[in-house]
Short mmCIF file of N, CA and C in Angstrom, two decimals:
data_model
loop_
_atom_site.label_atom_id
_atom_site.label_comp_id
_atom_site.label_asym_id
_atom_site.label_seq_id
_atom_site.Cartn_x
_atom_site.Cartn_y
_atom_site.Cartn_z
N MET A 21 0.84 -1.18 0.00
CA MET A 21 0.00 0.00 0.00
C MET A 21 0.89 1.24 0.00
N ALA A 22 0.78 2.04 -1.03
CA ALA A 22 1.63 3.22 -1.15
C ALA A 22 1.09 4.34 -0.28
N GLU A 23 2.01 5.08 0.31
CA GLU A 23 1.63 6.20 1.17
C GLU A 23 1.16 7.36 0.31
N GLU A 24 0.14 8.06 0.78
CA GLU A 24 -0.32 9.24 0.08
C GLU A 24 0.76 10.30 0.12
N HIS A 25 0.73 11.19 -0.85
CA HIS A 25 1.74 12.25 -0.91
C HIS A 25 1.32 13.43 -0.06
N SER A 26 1.07 13.19 1.21
CA SER A 26 0.77 14.27 2.14
C SER A 26 1.96 14.45 3.07
N ARG A 27 1.99 15.57 3.68
CA ARG A 27 3.11 15.87 4.58
C ARG A 27 2.99 15.02 5.85
N VAL A 28 4.06 14.27 6.14
CA VAL A 28 4.10 13.43 7.33
C VAL A 28 4.86 14.21 8.40
N PRO A 29 4.29 14.32 9.60
CA PRO A 29 4.96 15.10 10.66
C PRO A 29 6.33 14.51 11.05
N ARG A 30 7.19 15.38 11.49
CA ARG A 30 8.55 15.00 11.90
C ARG A 30 8.53 13.91 12.96
N GLU A 31 7.64 14.01 13.93
CA GLU A 31 7.60 13.00 14.99
C GLU A 31 7.20 11.63 14.45
N GLU A 32 6.37 11.61 13.42
CA GLU A 32 6.02 10.33 12.79
C GLU A 32 7.25 9.73 12.12
N TRP A 33 8.06 10.58 11.47
CA TRP A 33 9.30 10.08 10.85
C TRP A 33 10.27 9.57 11.92
N ARG A 34 10.31 10.27 13.06
CA ARG A 34 11.19 9.83 14.15
C ARG A 34 10.76 8.43 14.61
N LYS A 35 9.46 8.21 14.76
CA LYS A 35 8.97 6.90 15.16
C LYS A 35 9.29 5.84 14.10
N ARG A 36 9.14 6.19 12.84
CA ARG A 36 9.43 5.25 11.76
C ARG A 36 10.90 4.85 11.76
N VAL A 37 11.75 5.83 11.91
CA VAL A 37 13.20 5.54 11.91
C VAL A 37 13.56 4.66 13.11
N GLU A 38 12.97 4.93 14.26
CA GLU A 38 13.22 4.09 15.44
C GLU A 38 12.73 2.66 15.21
N ARG A 39 11.53 2.51 14.63
CA ARG A 39 11.02 1.17 14.34
C ARG A 39 11.92 0.46 13.34
N TRP A 40 12.43 1.21 12.34
CA TRP A 40 13.33 0.63 11.35
C TRP A 40 14.60 0.10 12.04
N ARG A 41 15.19 0.93 12.90
CA ARG A 41 16.41 0.50 13.62
C ARG A 41 16.15 -0.75 14.44
N ASP A 42 15.02 -0.79 15.12
CA ASP A 42 14.68 -1.94 15.97
C ASP A 42 14.33 -3.19 15.17
N SER A 43 13.91 -3.00 13.92
CA SER A 43 13.43 -4.13 13.12
C SER A 43 14.55 -5.04 12.63
N GLY A 44 15.73 -4.49 12.41
CA GLY A 44 16.83 -5.27 11.85
C GLY A 44 16.72 -5.45 10.34
N LEU A 45 15.72 -4.82 9.72
CA LEU A 45 15.53 -4.91 8.28
C LEU A 45 16.41 -3.89 7.57
N THR A 46 16.66 -4.14 6.29
CA THR A 46 17.36 -3.14 5.49
C THR A 46 16.41 -2.00 5.21
N ALA A 47 16.96 -0.88 4.72
CA ALA A 47 16.11 0.26 4.38
C ALA A 47 15.11 -0.13 3.30
N ALA A 48 15.56 -0.89 2.33
CA ALA A 48 14.67 -1.30 1.23
C ALA A 48 13.53 -2.19 1.74
N GLU A 49 13.85 -3.13 2.62
CA GLU A 49 12.82 -4.02 3.16
C GLU A 49 11.80 -3.25 3.99
N PHE A 50 12.29 -2.40 4.89
CA PHE A 50 11.39 -1.65 5.77
C PHE A 50 10.56 -0.66 4.97
N ALA A 51 11.20 0.05 4.04
CA ALA A 51 10.49 1.03 3.21
C ALA A 51 9.44 0.33 2.35
N GLY A 52 9.74 -0.87 1.87
CA GLY A 52 8.78 -1.63 1.08
C GLY A 52 7.52 -1.93 1.88
N GLU A 53 7.68 -2.24 3.16
CA GLU A 53 6.53 -2.50 4.02
C GLU A 53 5.67 -1.25 4.21
N LEU A 54 6.33 -0.08 4.24
CA LEU A 54 5.60 1.18 4.42
C LEU A 54 5.08 1.74 3.11
N GLY A 55 5.63 1.25 2.00
CA GLY A 55 5.24 1.78 0.70
C GLY A 55 5.89 3.12 0.40
N ILE A 56 7.12 3.30 0.89
CA ILE A 56 7.85 4.54 0.64
C ILE A 56 9.18 4.23 -0.04
N ASN A 57 9.82 5.24 -0.55
CA ASN A 57 11.12 5.10 -1.18
C ASN A 57 12.19 4.90 -0.09
N PRO A 58 13.07 3.89 -0.24
CA PRO A 58 14.12 3.67 0.77
C PRO A 58 15.02 4.89 0.97
N ARG A 59 15.23 5.65 -0.09
CA ARG A 59 16.07 6.85 0.03
C ARG A 59 15.42 7.90 0.94
N THR A 60 14.10 7.95 0.92
CA THR A 60 13.38 8.88 1.80
C THR A 60 13.60 8.48 3.26
N LEU A 61 13.52 7.19 3.53
CA LEU A 61 13.75 6.69 4.88
C LEU A 61 15.18 7.01 5.34
N MET A 62 16.14 6.78 4.47
CA MET A 62 17.54 7.06 4.81
C MET A 62 17.78 8.56 5.00
N TYR A 63 17.11 9.37 4.18
CA TYR A 63 17.22 10.82 4.33
C TYR A 63 16.72 11.25 5.69
N TRP A 64 15.57 10.74 6.14
CA TRP A 64 15.03 11.12 7.44
C TRP A 64 15.91 10.63 8.57
N LYS A 65 16.51 9.48 8.42
CA LYS A 65 17.45 9.00 9.44
C LYS A 65 18.60 9.99 9.58
N TRP A 66 19.16 10.42 8.45
CA TRP A 66 20.27 11.38 8.46
C TRP A 66 19.82 12.72 9.05
N LEU A 67 18.65 13.21 8.60
CA LEU A 67 18.16 14.52 9.03
C LEU A 67 17.91 14.55 10.54
N LEU A 68 17.27 13.52 11.06
CA LEU A 68 16.99 13.47 12.50
C LEU A 68 18.28 13.35 13.32
N ALA A 69 19.25 12.57 12.82
CA ALA A 69 20.54 12.45 13.52
C ALA A 69 21.27 13.79 13.53
N ARG A 70 21.21 14.51 12.42
CA ARG A 70 21.86 15.83 12.34
C ARG A 70 21.21 16.80 13.31
N ASP A 71 19.87 16.79 13.36
CA ASP A 71 19.15 17.68 14.28
C ASP A 71 19.47 17.34 15.73
N ASP A 72 19.54 16.04 16.04
CA ASP A 72 19.86 15.61 17.41
C ASP A 72 21.26 16.06 17.80
N LYS A 73 22.19 15.94 16.86
CA LYS A 73 23.57 16.33 17.14
C LYS A 73 23.67 17.83 17.39
N ALA A 74 22.94 18.61 16.59
CA ALA A 74 22.98 20.06 16.73
C ALA A 74 22.36 20.51 18.05
N SER A 75 21.40 19.75 18.56
CA SER A 75 20.74 20.16 19.80
C SER A 75 21.43 19.62 21.05
N THR A 76 22.42 18.73 20.87
CA THR A 76 23.14 18.16 22.00
C THR A 76 24.31 19.07 22.37
N PRO A 77 24.45 19.44 23.65
CA PRO A 77 25.59 20.25 24.06
C PRO A 77 26.92 19.57 23.68
N ALA A 78 27.89 20.39 23.36
CA ALA A 78 29.18 19.88 22.88
C ALA A 78 29.81 18.87 23.83
N LEU A 79 29.70 19.08 25.14
CA LEU A 79 30.34 18.17 26.09
C LEU A 79 29.70 16.80 26.10
N GLU A 80 28.43 16.71 25.69
CA GLU A 80 27.75 15.43 25.69
C GLU A 80 27.98 14.64 24.41
N ARG A 81 28.45 15.31 23.37
CA ARG A 81 28.70 14.62 22.11
C ARG A 81 29.87 13.66 22.25
N ARG A 82 29.91 12.70 21.37
CA ARG A 82 31.02 11.74 21.36
C ARG A 82 32.28 12.47 20.97
N GLN A 83 33.36 12.22 21.69
CA GLN A 83 34.61 12.91 21.43
C GLN A 83 35.52 12.04 20.58
N SER A 84 36.36 12.72 19.80
CA SER A 84 37.38 12.00 19.05
C SER A 84 38.43 11.53 20.05
N PRO A 85 39.27 10.55 19.69
CA PRO A 85 40.32 10.10 20.62
C PRO A 85 41.22 11.25 21.09
N LYS A 86 41.53 12.19 20.20
CA LYS A 86 42.39 13.31 20.57
C LYS A 86 41.68 14.20 21.61
N GLN A 87 40.39 14.46 21.40
CA GLN A 87 39.63 15.27 22.35
C GLN A 87 39.50 14.56 23.69
N ALA A 88 39.26 13.25 23.65
CA ALA A 88 39.13 12.49 24.89
C ALA A 88 40.42 12.53 25.69
N ARG A 89 41.58 12.42 25.00
CA ARG A 89 42.88 12.48 25.67
C ARG A 89 43.07 13.85 26.33
N ALA A 90 42.74 14.90 25.59
CA ALA A 90 42.90 16.25 26.12
C ALA A 90 41.98 16.48 27.32
N SER A 91 40.78 15.95 27.24
CA SER A 91 39.84 16.07 28.36
C SER A 91 40.37 15.34 29.59
N LYS A 92 40.91 14.15 29.38
CA LYS A 92 41.46 13.36 30.49
C LYS A 92 42.64 14.09 31.12
N GLN A 93 43.50 14.67 30.27
CA GLN A 93 44.66 15.40 30.79
C GLN A 93 44.21 16.60 31.62
N ALA A 94 43.16 17.27 31.16
CA ALA A 94 42.66 18.42 31.91
C ALA A 94 42.13 17.99 33.27
N GLN A 95 41.52 16.81 33.33
CA GLN A 95 41.01 16.31 34.60
C GLN A 95 42.14 15.93 35.54
N LEU A 96 43.26 15.47 34.99
CA LEU A 96 44.38 15.04 35.82
C LEU A 96 45.10 16.21 36.49
N ALA A 97 45.05 17.36 35.86
CA ALA A 97 45.73 18.53 36.42
C ALA A 97 44.85 19.14 37.50
N ALA A 98 45.32 19.12 38.71
CA ALA A 98 44.54 19.67 39.81
C ALA A 98 45.29 20.83 40.44
N ALA A 99 44.63 21.94 40.55
CA ALA A 99 45.24 23.11 41.17
C ALA A 99 44.69 23.23 42.59
N VAL A 100 45.58 23.29 43.57
CA VAL A 100 45.19 23.33 44.97
C VAL A 100 45.75 24.59 45.61
N PRO A 101 44.91 25.39 46.30
CA PRO A 101 45.44 26.57 46.97
C PRO A 101 46.44 26.17 48.06
N VAL A 102 47.47 26.96 48.20
CA VAL A 102 48.50 26.71 49.21
C VAL A 102 48.27 27.65 50.39
N ALA A 103 48.35 27.12 51.59
CA ALA A 103 48.11 27.93 52.79
C ALA A 103 49.44 28.36 53.42
N GLY A 104 49.34 29.12 54.46
CA GLY A 104 50.53 29.53 55.22
C GLY A 104 51.24 30.70 54.59
N ASP A 105 52.60 30.69 54.69
CA ASP A 105 53.37 31.81 54.20
C ASP A 105 53.36 31.92 52.68
N ARG A 106 52.91 30.87 52.01
CA ARG A 106 52.82 30.90 50.54
C ARG A 106 51.37 31.08 50.08
N ALA A 107 50.52 31.63 50.95
CA ALA A 107 49.11 31.83 50.62
C ALA A 107 48.98 32.65 49.35
N GLY A 108 47.99 32.32 48.57
CA GLY A 108 47.77 33.03 47.31
C GLY A 108 48.38 32.30 46.14
N LEU A 109 49.29 31.36 46.42
CA LEU A 109 49.89 30.56 45.36
C LEU A 109 49.06 29.31 45.16
N ILE A 110 49.27 28.64 44.06
CA ILE A 110 48.63 27.35 43.85
C ILE A 110 49.70 26.31 43.60
N GLU A 111 49.37 25.10 43.92
CA GLU A 111 50.31 24.00 43.71
C GLU A 111 49.66 23.04 42.72
N ILE A 112 50.39 22.71 41.67
CA ILE A 112 49.88 21.76 40.69
C ILE A 112 50.28 20.37 41.17
N GLN A 113 49.27 19.54 41.50
CA GLN A 113 49.57 18.22 42.04
C GLN A 113 50.04 17.26 40.97
N SER A 114 49.40 17.28 39.81
CA SER A 114 49.84 16.45 38.70
C SER A 114 49.36 17.08 37.42
N ALA A 115 50.18 16.98 36.41
CA ALA A 115 49.81 17.56 35.12
C ALA A 115 50.61 16.87 34.03
N PRO A 116 50.04 16.72 32.84
CA PRO A 116 50.79 16.14 31.74
C PRO A 116 51.93 17.06 31.33
N ALA A 117 52.93 16.50 30.71
CA ALA A 117 54.12 17.27 30.34
C ALA A 117 53.80 18.41 29.39
N ASP A 118 52.80 18.25 28.54
CA ASP A 118 52.49 19.30 27.58
C ASP A 118 51.40 20.26 28.06
N ALA A 119 51.04 20.20 29.34
CA ALA A 119 50.00 21.08 29.88
C ALA A 119 50.51 22.50 29.98
N ARG A 120 49.62 23.46 29.77
CA ARG A 120 49.97 24.88 29.86
C ARG A 120 49.03 25.53 30.85
N PHE A 121 49.54 26.44 31.63
CA PHE A 121 48.74 27.13 32.62
C PHE A 121 48.98 28.62 32.49
N GLY A 122 47.96 29.38 32.81
CA GLY A 122 48.10 30.82 32.77
C GLY A 122 47.49 31.42 34.02
N SER A 123 47.93 32.61 34.35
CA SER A 123 47.34 33.30 35.50
C SER A 123 47.59 34.78 35.35
N ARG A 124 46.91 35.51 36.18
CA ARG A 124 47.16 36.94 36.24
C ARG A 124 48.28 37.18 37.25
N ALA A 125 48.77 38.35 37.27
CA ALA A 125 49.83 38.67 38.22
C ALA A 125 49.33 38.53 39.65
N GLY A 126 50.21 38.10 40.52
CA GLY A 126 49.85 37.91 41.93
C GLY A 126 49.85 39.23 42.68
N ARG A 127 49.75 39.13 43.99
CA ARG A 127 49.71 40.33 44.82
C ARG A 127 50.99 41.16 44.68
N ASP A 128 52.09 40.46 44.45
CA ASP A 128 53.36 41.20 44.33
C ASP A 128 53.60 41.68 42.90
N GLY A 129 52.65 41.45 41.99
CA GLY A 129 52.79 41.93 40.62
C GLY A 129 53.52 40.97 39.70
N ALA A 130 54.14 39.92 40.26
CA ALA A 130 54.88 38.98 39.43
C ALA A 130 53.92 37.92 38.86
N PRO A 131 54.06 37.59 37.58
CA PRO A 131 53.22 36.54 37.03
C PRO A 131 53.56 35.20 37.66
N LEU A 132 52.65 34.27 37.58
CA LEU A 132 52.81 32.96 38.19
C LEU A 132 54.10 32.28 37.73
N SER A 133 54.44 32.40 36.45
CA SER A 133 55.64 31.73 35.94
C SER A 133 56.90 32.20 36.66
N GLN A 134 56.96 33.51 37.01
CA GLN A 134 58.13 34.01 37.74
C GLN A 134 58.10 33.60 39.19
N ARG A 135 56.91 33.59 39.79
CA ARG A 135 56.81 33.20 41.18
C ARG A 135 57.13 31.72 41.36
N ALA A 136 56.81 30.92 40.36
CA ALA A 136 57.06 29.47 40.46
C ALA A 136 58.55 29.17 40.46
N ARG A 137 59.36 30.05 39.90
CA ARG A 137 60.81 29.81 39.83
C ARG A 137 61.51 30.13 41.15
N ARG A 138 60.85 30.85 42.02
CA ARG A 138 61.49 31.27 43.27
C ARG A 138 61.81 30.12 44.17
#
């Protein structure tokens, strides 16, 4: 039974694509059951995935291996305030060799890089 050429709502296409994924059928097989062109089904799969990706915050998206490594390295670097006579300084507990840090000048006007050498 061929589908009428009326506009099908986006949510109906979302349901169709989900049923297709769950069915284990090829696009041609599933589209044949619906009476639609397989390319139309594949187009809606692509379109919905693109829309979902655009609406997902960047941090929740899947990261490339390089991004995942950089994220892990950022998590490993921990800055801890130092108390006592060195108050106002921070101590880096662990950081990757290629990590870079920046700061504004301290109370004495010296940038962190100069104070760290003392």
